[in-house]
Each structure stands twice: as structure tokens, then as C-alpha cells.
Coordinates of C-alpha atoms in Angstrom, one line a residue:
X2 CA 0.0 0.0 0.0
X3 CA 2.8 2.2 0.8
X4 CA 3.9 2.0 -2.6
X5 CA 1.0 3.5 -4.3
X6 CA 0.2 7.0 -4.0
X7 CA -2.8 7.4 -1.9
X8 CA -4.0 4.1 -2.3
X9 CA -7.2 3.8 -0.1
X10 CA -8.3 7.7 -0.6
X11 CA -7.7 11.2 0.9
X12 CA -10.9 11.1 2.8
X13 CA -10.3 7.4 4.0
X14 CA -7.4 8.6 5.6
X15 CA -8.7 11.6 7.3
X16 CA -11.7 9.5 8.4
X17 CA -9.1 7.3 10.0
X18 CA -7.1 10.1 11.8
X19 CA -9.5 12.0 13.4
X20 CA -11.4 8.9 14.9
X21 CA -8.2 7.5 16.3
X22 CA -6.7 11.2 17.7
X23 CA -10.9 11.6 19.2
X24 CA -10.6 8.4 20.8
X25 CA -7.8 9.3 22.5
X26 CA -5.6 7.5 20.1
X27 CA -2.9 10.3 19.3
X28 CA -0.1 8.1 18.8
X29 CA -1.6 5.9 16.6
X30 CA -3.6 8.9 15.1
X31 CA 0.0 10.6 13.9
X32 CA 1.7 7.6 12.9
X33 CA -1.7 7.1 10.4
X34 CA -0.7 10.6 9.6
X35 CA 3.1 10.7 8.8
X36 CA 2.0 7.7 6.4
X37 CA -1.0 9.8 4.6
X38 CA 1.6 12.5 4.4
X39 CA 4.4 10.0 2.7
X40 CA 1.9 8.7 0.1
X41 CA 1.2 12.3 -1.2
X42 CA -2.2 12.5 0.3
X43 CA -2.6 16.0 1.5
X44 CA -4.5 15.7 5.0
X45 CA -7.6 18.5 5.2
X46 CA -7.9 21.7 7.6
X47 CA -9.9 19.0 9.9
X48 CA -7.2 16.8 10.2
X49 CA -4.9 19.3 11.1
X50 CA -7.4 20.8 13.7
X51 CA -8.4 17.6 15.4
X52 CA -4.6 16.8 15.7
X53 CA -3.6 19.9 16.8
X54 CA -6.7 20.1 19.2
X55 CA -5.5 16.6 20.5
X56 CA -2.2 17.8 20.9
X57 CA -3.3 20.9 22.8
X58 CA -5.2 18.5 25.0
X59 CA -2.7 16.8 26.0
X60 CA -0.3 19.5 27.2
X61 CA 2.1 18.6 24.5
X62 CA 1.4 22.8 23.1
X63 CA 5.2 23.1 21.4
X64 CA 4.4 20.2 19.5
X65 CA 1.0 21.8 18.2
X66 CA 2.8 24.8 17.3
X67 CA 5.1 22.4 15.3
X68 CA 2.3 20.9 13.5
X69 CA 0.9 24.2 13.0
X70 CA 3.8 25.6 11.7
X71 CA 4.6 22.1 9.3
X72 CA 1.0 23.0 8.0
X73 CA 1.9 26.6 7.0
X74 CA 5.4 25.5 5.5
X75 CA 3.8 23.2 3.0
X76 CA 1.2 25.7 1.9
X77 CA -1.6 23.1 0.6
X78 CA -3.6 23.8 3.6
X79 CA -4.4 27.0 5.0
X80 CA -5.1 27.4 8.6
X81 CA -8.6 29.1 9.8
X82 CA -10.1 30.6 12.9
X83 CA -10.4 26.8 14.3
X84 CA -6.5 26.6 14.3
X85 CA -5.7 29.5 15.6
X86 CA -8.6 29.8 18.7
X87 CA -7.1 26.1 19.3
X88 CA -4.0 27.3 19.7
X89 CA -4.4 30.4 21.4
X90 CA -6.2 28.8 23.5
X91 CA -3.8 26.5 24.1
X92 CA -0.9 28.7 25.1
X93 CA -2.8 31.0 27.1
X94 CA -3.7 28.2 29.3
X95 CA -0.1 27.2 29.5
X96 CA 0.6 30.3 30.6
X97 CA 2.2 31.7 27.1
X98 CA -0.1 34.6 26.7
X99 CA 2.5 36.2 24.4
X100 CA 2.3 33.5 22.2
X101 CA -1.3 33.8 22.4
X102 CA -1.1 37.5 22.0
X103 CA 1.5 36.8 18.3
X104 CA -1.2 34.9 16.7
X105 CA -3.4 37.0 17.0
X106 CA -1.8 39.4 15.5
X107 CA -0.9 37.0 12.4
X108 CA -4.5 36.8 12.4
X109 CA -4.9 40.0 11.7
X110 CA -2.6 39.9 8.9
X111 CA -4.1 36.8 7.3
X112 CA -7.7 38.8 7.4
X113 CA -9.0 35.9 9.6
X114 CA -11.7 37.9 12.1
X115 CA -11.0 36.5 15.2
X116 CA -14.3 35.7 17.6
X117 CA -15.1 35.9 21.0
X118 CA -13.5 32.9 22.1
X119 CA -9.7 34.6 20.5
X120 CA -10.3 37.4 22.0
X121 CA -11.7 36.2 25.8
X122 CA -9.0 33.7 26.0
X123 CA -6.4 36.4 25.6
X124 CA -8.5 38.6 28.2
X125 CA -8.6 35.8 30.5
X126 CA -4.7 34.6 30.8
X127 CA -3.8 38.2 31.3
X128 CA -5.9 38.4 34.1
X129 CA -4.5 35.3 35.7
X130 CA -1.2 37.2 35.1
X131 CA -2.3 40.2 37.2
X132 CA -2.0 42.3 34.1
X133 CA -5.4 44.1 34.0
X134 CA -4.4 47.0 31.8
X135 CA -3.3 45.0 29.2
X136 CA -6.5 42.7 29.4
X137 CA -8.3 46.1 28.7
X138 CA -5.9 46.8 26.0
X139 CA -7.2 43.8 24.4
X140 CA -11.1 44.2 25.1
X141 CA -11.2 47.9 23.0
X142 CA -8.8 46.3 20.5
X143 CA -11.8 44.0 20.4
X144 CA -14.7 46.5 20.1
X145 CA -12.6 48.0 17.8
X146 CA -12.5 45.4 15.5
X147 CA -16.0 45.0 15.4
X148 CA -16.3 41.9 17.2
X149 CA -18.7 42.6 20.1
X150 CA -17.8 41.6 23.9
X151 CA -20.1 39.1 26.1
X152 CA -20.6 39.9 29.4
X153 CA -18.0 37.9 30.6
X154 CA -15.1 39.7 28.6
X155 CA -16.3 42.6 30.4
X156 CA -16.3 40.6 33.9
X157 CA -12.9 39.5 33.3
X158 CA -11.6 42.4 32.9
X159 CA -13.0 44.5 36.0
X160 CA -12.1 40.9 37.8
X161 CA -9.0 41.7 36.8
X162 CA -8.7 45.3 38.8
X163 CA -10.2 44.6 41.4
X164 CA -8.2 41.6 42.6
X165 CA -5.6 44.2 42.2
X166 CA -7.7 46.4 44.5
X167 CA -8.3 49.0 41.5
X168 CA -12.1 49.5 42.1
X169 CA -11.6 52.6 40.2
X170 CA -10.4 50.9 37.0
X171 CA -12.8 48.4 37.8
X172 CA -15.7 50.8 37.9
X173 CA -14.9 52.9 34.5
X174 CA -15.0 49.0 32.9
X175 CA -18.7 48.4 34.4
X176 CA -19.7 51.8 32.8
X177 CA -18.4 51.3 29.7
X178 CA -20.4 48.0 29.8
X179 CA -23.1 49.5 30.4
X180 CA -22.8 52.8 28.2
X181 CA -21.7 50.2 25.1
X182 CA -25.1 48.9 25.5
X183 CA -24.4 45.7 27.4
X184 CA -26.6 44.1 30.4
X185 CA -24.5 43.1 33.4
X186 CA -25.4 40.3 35.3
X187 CA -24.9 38.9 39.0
X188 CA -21.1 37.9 38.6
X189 CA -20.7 41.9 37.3
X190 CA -22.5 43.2 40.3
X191 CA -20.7 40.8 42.8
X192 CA -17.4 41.8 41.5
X193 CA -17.9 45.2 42.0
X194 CA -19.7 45.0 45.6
X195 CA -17.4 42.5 46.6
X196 CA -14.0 44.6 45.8
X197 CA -15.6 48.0 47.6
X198 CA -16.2 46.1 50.6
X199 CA -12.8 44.4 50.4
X200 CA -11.0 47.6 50.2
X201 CA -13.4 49.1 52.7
X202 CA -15.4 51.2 50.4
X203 CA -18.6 49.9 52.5
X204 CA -21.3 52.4 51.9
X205 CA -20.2 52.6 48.4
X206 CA -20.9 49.0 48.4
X207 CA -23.6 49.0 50.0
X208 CA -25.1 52.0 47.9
X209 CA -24.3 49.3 45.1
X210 CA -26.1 46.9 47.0
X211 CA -29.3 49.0 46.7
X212 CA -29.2 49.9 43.6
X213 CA -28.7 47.1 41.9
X214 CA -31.9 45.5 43.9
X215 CA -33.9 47.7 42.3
X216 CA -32.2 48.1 38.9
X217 CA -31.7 44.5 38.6
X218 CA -34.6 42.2 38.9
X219 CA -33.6 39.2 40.2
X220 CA -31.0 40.3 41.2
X221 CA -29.9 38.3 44.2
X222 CA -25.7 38.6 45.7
X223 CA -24.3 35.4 46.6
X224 CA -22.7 33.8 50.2
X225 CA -19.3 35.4 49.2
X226 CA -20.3 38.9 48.5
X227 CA -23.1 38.7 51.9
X228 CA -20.0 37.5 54.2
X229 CA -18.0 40.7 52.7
X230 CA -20.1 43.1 53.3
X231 CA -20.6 41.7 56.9
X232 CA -16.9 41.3 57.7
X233 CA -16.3 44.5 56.6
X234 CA -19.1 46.4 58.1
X235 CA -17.7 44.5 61.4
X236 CA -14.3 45.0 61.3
X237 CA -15.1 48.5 61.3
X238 CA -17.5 48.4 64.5
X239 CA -20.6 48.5 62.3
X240 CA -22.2 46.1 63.8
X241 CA -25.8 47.5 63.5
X242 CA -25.3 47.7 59.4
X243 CA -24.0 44.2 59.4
X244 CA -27.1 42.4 61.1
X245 CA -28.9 44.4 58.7
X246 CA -27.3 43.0 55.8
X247 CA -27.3 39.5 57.2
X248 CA -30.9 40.1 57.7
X249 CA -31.5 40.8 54.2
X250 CA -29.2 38.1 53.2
X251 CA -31.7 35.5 55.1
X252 CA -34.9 37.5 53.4
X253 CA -32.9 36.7 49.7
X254 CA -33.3 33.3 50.8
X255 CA -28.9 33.3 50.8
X256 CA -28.2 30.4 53.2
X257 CA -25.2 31.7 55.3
X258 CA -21.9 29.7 55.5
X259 CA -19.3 29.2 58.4
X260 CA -17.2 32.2 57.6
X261 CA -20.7 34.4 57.6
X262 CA -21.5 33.0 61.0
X263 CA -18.0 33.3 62.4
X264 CA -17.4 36.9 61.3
X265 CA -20.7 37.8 62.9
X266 CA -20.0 35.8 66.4
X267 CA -16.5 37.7 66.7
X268 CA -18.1 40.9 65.6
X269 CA -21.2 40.1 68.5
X270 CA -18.1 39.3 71.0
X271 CA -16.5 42.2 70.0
X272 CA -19.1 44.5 70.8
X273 CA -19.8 42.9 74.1
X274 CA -22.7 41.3 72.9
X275 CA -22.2 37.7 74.1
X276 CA -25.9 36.6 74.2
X277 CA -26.9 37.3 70.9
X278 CA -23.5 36.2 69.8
X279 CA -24.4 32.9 72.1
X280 CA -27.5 32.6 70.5
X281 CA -26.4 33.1 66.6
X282 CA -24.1 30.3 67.5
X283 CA -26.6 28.0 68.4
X284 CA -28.3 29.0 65.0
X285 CA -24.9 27.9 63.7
X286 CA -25.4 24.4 64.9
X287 CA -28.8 23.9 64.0
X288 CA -28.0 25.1 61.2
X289 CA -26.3 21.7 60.4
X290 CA -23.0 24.1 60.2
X291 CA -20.5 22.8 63.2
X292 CA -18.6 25.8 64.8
X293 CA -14.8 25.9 64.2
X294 CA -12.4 26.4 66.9
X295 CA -12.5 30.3 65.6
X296 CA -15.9 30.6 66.4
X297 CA -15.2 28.9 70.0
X298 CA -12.3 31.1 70.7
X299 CA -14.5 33.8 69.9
X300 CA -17.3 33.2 72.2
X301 CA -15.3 31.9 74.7
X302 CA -13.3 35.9 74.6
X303 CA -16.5 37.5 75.0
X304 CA -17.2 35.5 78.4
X305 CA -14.1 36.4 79.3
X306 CA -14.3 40.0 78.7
X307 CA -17.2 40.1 80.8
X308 CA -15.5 37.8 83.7
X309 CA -18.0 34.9 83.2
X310 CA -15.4 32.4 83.6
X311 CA -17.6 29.8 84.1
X312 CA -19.7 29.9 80.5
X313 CA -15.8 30.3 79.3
X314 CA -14.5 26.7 80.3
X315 CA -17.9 25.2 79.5
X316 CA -17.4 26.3 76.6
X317 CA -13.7 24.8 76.3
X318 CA -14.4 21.7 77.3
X319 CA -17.3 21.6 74.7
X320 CA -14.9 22.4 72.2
X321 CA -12.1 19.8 73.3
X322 CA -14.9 17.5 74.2
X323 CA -17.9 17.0 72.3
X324 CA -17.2 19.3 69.4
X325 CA -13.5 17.2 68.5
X326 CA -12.0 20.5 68.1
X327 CA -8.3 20.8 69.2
X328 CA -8.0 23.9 71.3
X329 CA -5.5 26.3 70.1
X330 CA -2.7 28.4 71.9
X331 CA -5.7 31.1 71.4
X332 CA -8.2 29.3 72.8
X333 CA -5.6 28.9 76.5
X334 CA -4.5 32.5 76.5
X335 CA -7.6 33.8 76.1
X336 CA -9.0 31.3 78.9
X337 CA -5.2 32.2 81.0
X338 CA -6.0 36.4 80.8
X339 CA -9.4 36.2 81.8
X340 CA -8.6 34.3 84.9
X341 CA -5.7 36.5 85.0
X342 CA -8.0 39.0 85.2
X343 CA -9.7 38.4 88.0
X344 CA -7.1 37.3 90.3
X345 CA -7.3 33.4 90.0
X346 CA -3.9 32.8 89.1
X347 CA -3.8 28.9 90.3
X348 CA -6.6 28.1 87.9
X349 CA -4.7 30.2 85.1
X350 CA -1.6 28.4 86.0
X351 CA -3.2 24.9 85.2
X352 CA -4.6 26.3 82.6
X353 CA -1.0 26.6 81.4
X354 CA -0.2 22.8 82.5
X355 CA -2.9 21.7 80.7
X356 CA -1.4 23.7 77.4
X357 CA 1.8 21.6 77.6
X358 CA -0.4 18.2 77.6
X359 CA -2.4 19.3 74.6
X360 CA 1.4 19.9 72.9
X361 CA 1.1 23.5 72.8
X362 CA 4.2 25.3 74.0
X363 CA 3.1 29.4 75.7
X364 CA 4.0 31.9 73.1
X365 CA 4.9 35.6 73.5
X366 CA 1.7 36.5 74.6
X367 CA 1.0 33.7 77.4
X368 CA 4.7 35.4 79.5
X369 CA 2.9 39.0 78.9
X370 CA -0.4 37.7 80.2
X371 CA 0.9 36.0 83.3
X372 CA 3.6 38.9 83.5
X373 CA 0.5 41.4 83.7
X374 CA -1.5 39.3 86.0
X375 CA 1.2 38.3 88.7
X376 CA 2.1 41.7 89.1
X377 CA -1.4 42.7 89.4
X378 CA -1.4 40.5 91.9
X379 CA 1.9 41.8 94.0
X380 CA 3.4 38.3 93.5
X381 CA 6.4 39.8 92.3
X382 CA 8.9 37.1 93.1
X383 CA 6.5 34.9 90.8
X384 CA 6.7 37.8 87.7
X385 CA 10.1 37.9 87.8
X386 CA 10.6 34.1 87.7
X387 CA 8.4 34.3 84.7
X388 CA 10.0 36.8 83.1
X389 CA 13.5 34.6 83.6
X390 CA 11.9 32.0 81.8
X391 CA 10.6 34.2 78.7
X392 CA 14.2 36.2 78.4
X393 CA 15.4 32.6 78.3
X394 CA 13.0 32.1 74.8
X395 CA 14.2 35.3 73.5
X396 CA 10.6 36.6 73.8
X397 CA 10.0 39.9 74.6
X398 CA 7.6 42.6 76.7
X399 CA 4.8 44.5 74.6
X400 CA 4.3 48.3 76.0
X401 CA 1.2 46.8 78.1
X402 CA 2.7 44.2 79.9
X403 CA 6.0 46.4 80.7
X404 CA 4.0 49.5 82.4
X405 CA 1.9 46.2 84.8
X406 CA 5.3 44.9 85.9
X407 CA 7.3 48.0 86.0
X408 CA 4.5 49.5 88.0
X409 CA 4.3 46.4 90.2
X410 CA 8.3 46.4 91.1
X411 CA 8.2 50.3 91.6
X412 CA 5.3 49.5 94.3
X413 CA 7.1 46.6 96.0
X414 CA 10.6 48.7 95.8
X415 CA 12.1 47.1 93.6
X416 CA 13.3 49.8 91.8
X417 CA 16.7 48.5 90.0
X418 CA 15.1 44.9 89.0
X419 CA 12.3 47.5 87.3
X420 CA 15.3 49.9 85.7
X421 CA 16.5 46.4 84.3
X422 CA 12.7 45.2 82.9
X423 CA 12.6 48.8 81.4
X424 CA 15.8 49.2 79.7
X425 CA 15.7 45.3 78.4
X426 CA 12.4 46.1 76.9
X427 CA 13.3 49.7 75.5
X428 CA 16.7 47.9 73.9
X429 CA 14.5 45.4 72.4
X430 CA 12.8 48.0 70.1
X431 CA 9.7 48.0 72.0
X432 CA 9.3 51.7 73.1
X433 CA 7.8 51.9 76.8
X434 CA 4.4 53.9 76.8
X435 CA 4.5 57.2 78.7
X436 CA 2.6 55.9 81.9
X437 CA 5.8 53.2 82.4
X438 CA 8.3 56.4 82.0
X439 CA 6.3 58.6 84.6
X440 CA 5.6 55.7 87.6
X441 CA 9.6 54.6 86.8
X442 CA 10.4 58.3 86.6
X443 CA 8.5 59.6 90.1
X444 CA 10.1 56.6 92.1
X445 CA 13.6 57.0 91.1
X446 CA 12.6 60.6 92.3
X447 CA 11.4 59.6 95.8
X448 CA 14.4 57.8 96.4
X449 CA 16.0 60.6 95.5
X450 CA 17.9 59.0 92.6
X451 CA 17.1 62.6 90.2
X452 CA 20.3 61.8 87.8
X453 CA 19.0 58.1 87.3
X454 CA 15.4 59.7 86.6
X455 CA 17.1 62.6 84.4
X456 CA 18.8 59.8 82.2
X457 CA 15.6 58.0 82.0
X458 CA 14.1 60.9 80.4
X459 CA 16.7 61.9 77.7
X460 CA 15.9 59.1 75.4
X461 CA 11.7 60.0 75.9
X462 CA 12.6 63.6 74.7
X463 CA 14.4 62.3 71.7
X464 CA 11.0 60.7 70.9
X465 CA 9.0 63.2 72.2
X466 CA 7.5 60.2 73.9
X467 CA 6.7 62.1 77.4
X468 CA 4.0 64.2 75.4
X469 CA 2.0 61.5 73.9

């Protein structure tokens, strides 16, 4: 057979190509076509496309351009808008948007209009790239050319700017949607509430929010863009807004999720609002949505802040108990400061016990808190013991935790051990507050140590510290 030129037919040959290289058959599907090729049969543009397609499909992209570029060398079959989407599509998702961006312009060239999908493709890897200008470049080049957008060229490309936190870029693209004639739909609307709140833009968002309601009929945001608006609105004490908005996320029939939930708890705990917090929490459950150890850490600080210690541990020991959540170096120093707090060192002291036996080692903060709280206490001795201990772990005091101890050894008269705790922490970078320079200052005074208190003050000056 090899002998004759095209024995068993042109078409019998494609026939056999493309069904092997569509089954999945490339190999086989190539060899079939180097021996098409070697009896003079010239393979048609759907040959070339399904085996190109096939290679892009399988990764193998150089060797598509290879093929591609065979094709155009021997000039017997031109390549159309099929070969070149194929292949732009191909190198855009391997992450060659150049490429992608070259053909195109050969395109051009050839007079082959390229479509939507060229275009889109294009928009889409530069996007990925965190090149939004360019993927703008590309959607006027676009309208320009007379091929009209879809919506989701447009999405892309405001995507685009506000991942990059551009809401004003982002913005100018949803008007010129809009202006060109185009309907937006629920992804458009989400991106843009979604990257106001993120940035913190939240009555802008909000304003959005509104409008869009009534612009849009059916018109409904999603989980993600509800939680944004809420974690927003709470991280910048608006709590009031934020119920209002999960409110009207339950009326939209939006089922919340566990970061909804958790953003509000904190937010609830924040504000000192530990029932409803409690009882949005027990929503949470019923809800069929278990609580993570964020949520229990949560709660559990806003018993704390309100000294109800008990509720606290009931709490932890549903979380380590019933719940199989592993408590977390939060969950003990949060648990360790509030009974810090109210002068119930031995329990805070198990507490810490009980850390080691759960693995957790005390961090930075746990020394600070049981600095704070010993020297609260007058157990001095006890402070500076501690304190050993944390130097030992290169950890250091915070502002806070310095003025409690300094204060503490300046009342028991242990003025030079408080000299030390001051100048270690002021060496370390951490600049005493002006309340630990004024109780250090006045008792070096009273014992009549004025050079030692002059000395003390030079550095503050420097800072202008003593003013603040």
C-alpha cells in the first residue's frame, strides 16, 4: 500500500485520523498521519485541527505549534479561525499569553476575524497574570475590530482590577459596559460590591447593593459577597449595618456559610454582645454548620471580657470534648487572661499545665499575660521568675505588659530589677508607653535618685515620647 500513492483515498485517511486522535488514540492517530503524508495524500484543515486540538489537549502545546507551523510550511492547507482559537487557547492556558497574544496578530494579517472565544482567551490569561491594563488593551482592541464583547469579557476584565484592588479601573469598565449597551449580570455586580467592601469602600458597596436590587430584577448577591459586606461592616465596629445586611441576606433566601457566622460571632463578642453572639451560635449548629475552633475562641473571649469564667470553660471543654476540636494556643490565652483577670492565678496556672499536655508550647503572649497578672497580683517574686523564663526564649515585653510589671516592682521597691525590665524592653525595640516612664520616673525621684530619673528621660525627649 505504501507503494502506491494514496492508495485507499484522501478522505479514507482523514476518516481514519481524526477517529483515532478523538478516541484518544494520538499516537496511533499521527503515525496514520506521517503515512498519509508519505503517500502524497494531502491531510484537510480537519485533520490538522483535530490533531492539533488533541495535541493541545494533552499539554504537548510546542508540538501543536510544530504541526501548525509544518501546515503553514507546506502551503496546501491553510489554517482558519479553528487553528488559531485552538492554539491560542492552548498557550494562554499554559501560561504563554505572548504567544497567544503573536497569533493573534498574524490573524490579523491573514484577514481571519478572530471571535469571541480569541479574544476572551487572551483577556482571561492576562488576568491570571495580574495584568489588568493590558486585558483592557485587548477588550477595546476588540470593540474595535467590530467583534462585540459578552458579558464575561467585560467581567474578566473589571475581575481583573479589582483583585488588584483598582475599584476605580474596575468601575470605568462596568460603565463602559453599560454605556456600550451591554446588560451586566450577578457575577458583574458581585465583582464590583465584593471589591468596595474588600478595600473598605462599604457604603459605596452598600449604595451598590441598593441599587442594583432595584435596577436589577432578580437580582440576588451570593454567600461570598453577603460574608463581605458583613466582615467589613464588622471590622469597622458597624455592627448595627452588618445584622442588617445579614438580615437581608436570610430574606434573599442566601443560606449563610461558616465564615458568615464566624465573622458575625466575633463581631457580636467584639461589641460585648455575648448573648446574641451565644444565640447566633446555636443557630450555627442547628443550622447543620459545626462551629470551628474560631468561632469557640470567639465566644469563649466575650465571656471572658465580661469575667463569666464559668460559661468560658464550659465552653472549652465543649470544644475539646464533644465538638473534637483541638483547642488552640488562642483558645488557652484567652481562657489564661481572663482568669488572670480576675485574680485566679492557680486556675490560670493549670490552665497553662494543661497547654503543655495538649502539645502546645506558651507563646509571646501567654509570659505577657501572666507577667501582667502576677504583678497585678503583687506576686512579684513569681513575675520575675516568669520573666527569667521568657528572656530565656528570646521573647519579649509589649508596651502593656511592661508598664503592669514595671508598675508592680516600683510599688514593692524594687526599683533596680524594674530599671532592668525597662531598659531590656526599650533595647529590644519595644518603646515603653508614657505611663511606664512617669511611675519609673516619680520613684527613682522619691528615692532621691534625680540623675537616674534625668537619664531615663533623655531618650523619651528624643522621641517626644513624654508628650503623647
Amino acid at each position: 500500500m505504501s507503494k502506491a500513492k494514496c492508495a485507499i483515498g484522501g478522505d479514507a485517511y482523514d476518516f481514519v485520523v481524526q477517529s483515532l486522535a478523538k478516541a484518544g488514540m494520538l499516537a496511533q492517530a499521527l503515525e496514520v498521519f506521517e503515512t498519509m503524508k508519505s503517500e502524497s495524500c494531502v491531510p484537510s484543515l480537519v485533520t490538522y485541527n483535530v490533531l492539533i486540538n488533541s495535541r493541545c489537549n494533552a499539554g504537548e502545546f510546542g508540538k501543536a505549534l510544530d504541526l501548525f507551523q509544518s501546515m503553514k510550511r507546506e502551503k496546501r492547507v491553510e489554517p482558519d479561525r479553528w487553528t488559531y482559537n485552538t492554539l491560542i487557547s492552548g498557550l494562554c492556558s499554559s501560561g504563554n499569553t505572548e504567544g497567544a497574544r503573536k497569533l493573534l496578530s498574524e490573524m490579523r494579517d491573514k484577514n481571519i476575524a478572530a471571535n469571541v472565544f480569541t479574544y476572551s482567551s487572551i483577556i482571561k490569561s492576562l488576568v491570571k497574570e495580574a495584568k489588568p491594563e493590558e486585558s483592557y488593551k485587548v477588550l477595546e482592541e476588540m470593540m474595535a475590530a467590530g467583534c462585540n464583547p459578552d458579558v464575561f469579557a467585560f467581567n474578566g476584565v473589571m475581575q481583573g482590577f479589582a483583585r488588584s484592588n483598582n475599584m476605580e479601573k474596575a468601575r470605568e469598565v462596568y460603565q463602559h459596559m453599560v454605556e456600550s449597551g451591554y446588560k451586566p449580570d450577578n457575577v458583574s455586580y458581585h465583582i464590583l460590591i465584593h471589591g468596595l467592601a474588600k478595600i473598605g469602600k462599604l457604603d459605596e458597596s452598600l449604595k451598590i447593593l441598593s441599587e442594583m436590587a432595584m435596577r436589577a430584577a432578580g437580582y440576588v448577591p451570593n454567600v461570598i459577597t453577603f460574608s463581605t459586606l458583613i466582615h467589613g461592616l464588622c471590622r469597622t465596629g458597624e455592627l448595627e449595618k452588618a445584622l442588617e445586611v445579614f438580615g437581608s441576606m436570610l430574606e434573599a433566601g442566601c443560606k449563610p456559610n461558616k465564615y458568615t457566622y464566624t465573622t458575625l460571632i466575633a463581631g457580636l463578642c467584639r461589641a460585648e454582645k455575648v448573648i446574641q453572639a451565644r444565640e447566633l451560635f446555636e443557630k450555627m449548629t442547628q443550622a447543620c454548620i459545626p462551629p470551628d475552633a474560631v468561632a469557640y475562641n470567639s465566644l469563649i473571649a466575650g465571656y471572658c471580657k465580661r469575667g463569666s469564667m464559668d460559661e468560658a470553660e464550659k465552653l472549652y471543654r465543649e470544644m475539646s470534648g464533644g465538638a473534637g476540636l483541638q483547642p488552640t494556643i488562642v483558645t488557652f490565652n484567652t481562657l489564661i487572661d481572663g482568669f488572670c483577670k480576675l485574680g485566679k492565678l492557680g486556675r490560670a496556672n493549670e490552665l497553662v499545665a494543661e497547654m503543655g499536655t495538649k502539645g502546645l508550647a506558651a507563646d509571646t503572649c501567654t509570659y505577657r499575660i501572666l507577667i501582667a497578672g502576677l504583678s497585678r497580683a503583687t506576686k512579684l517574686d513569681e513575675a520575675l521568675e516568669v520573666y527569667k523564663q521568657m528572656r530565656e526564649k528570646k521573647f519579649l515585653l509589649d508596651p502593656v505588659s511592661c508598664v503592669s510589671f514595671v508598675g508592680g516592682l516600683c510599688k514593692t521597691g524594687n526599683i533596680d530589677q524594674a530599671y532592668a525590665v525597662f531598659e531590656a524592653t526599650r533595647k529590644s525595640g519595644a518603646v515603653p508607653n508614657p505611663e511606664t516612664f512617669r511611675i519609673l520616673s516619680e520613684s527613682l525621684i522619691k528615692l532621691g535618685r534625680v540623675e537616674d530619673a534625668q537619664k531615663l528621660m533623655e531618650p523619651a525627649k528624643a522621641r517626644d515620647i513624654t508628650a503623647q
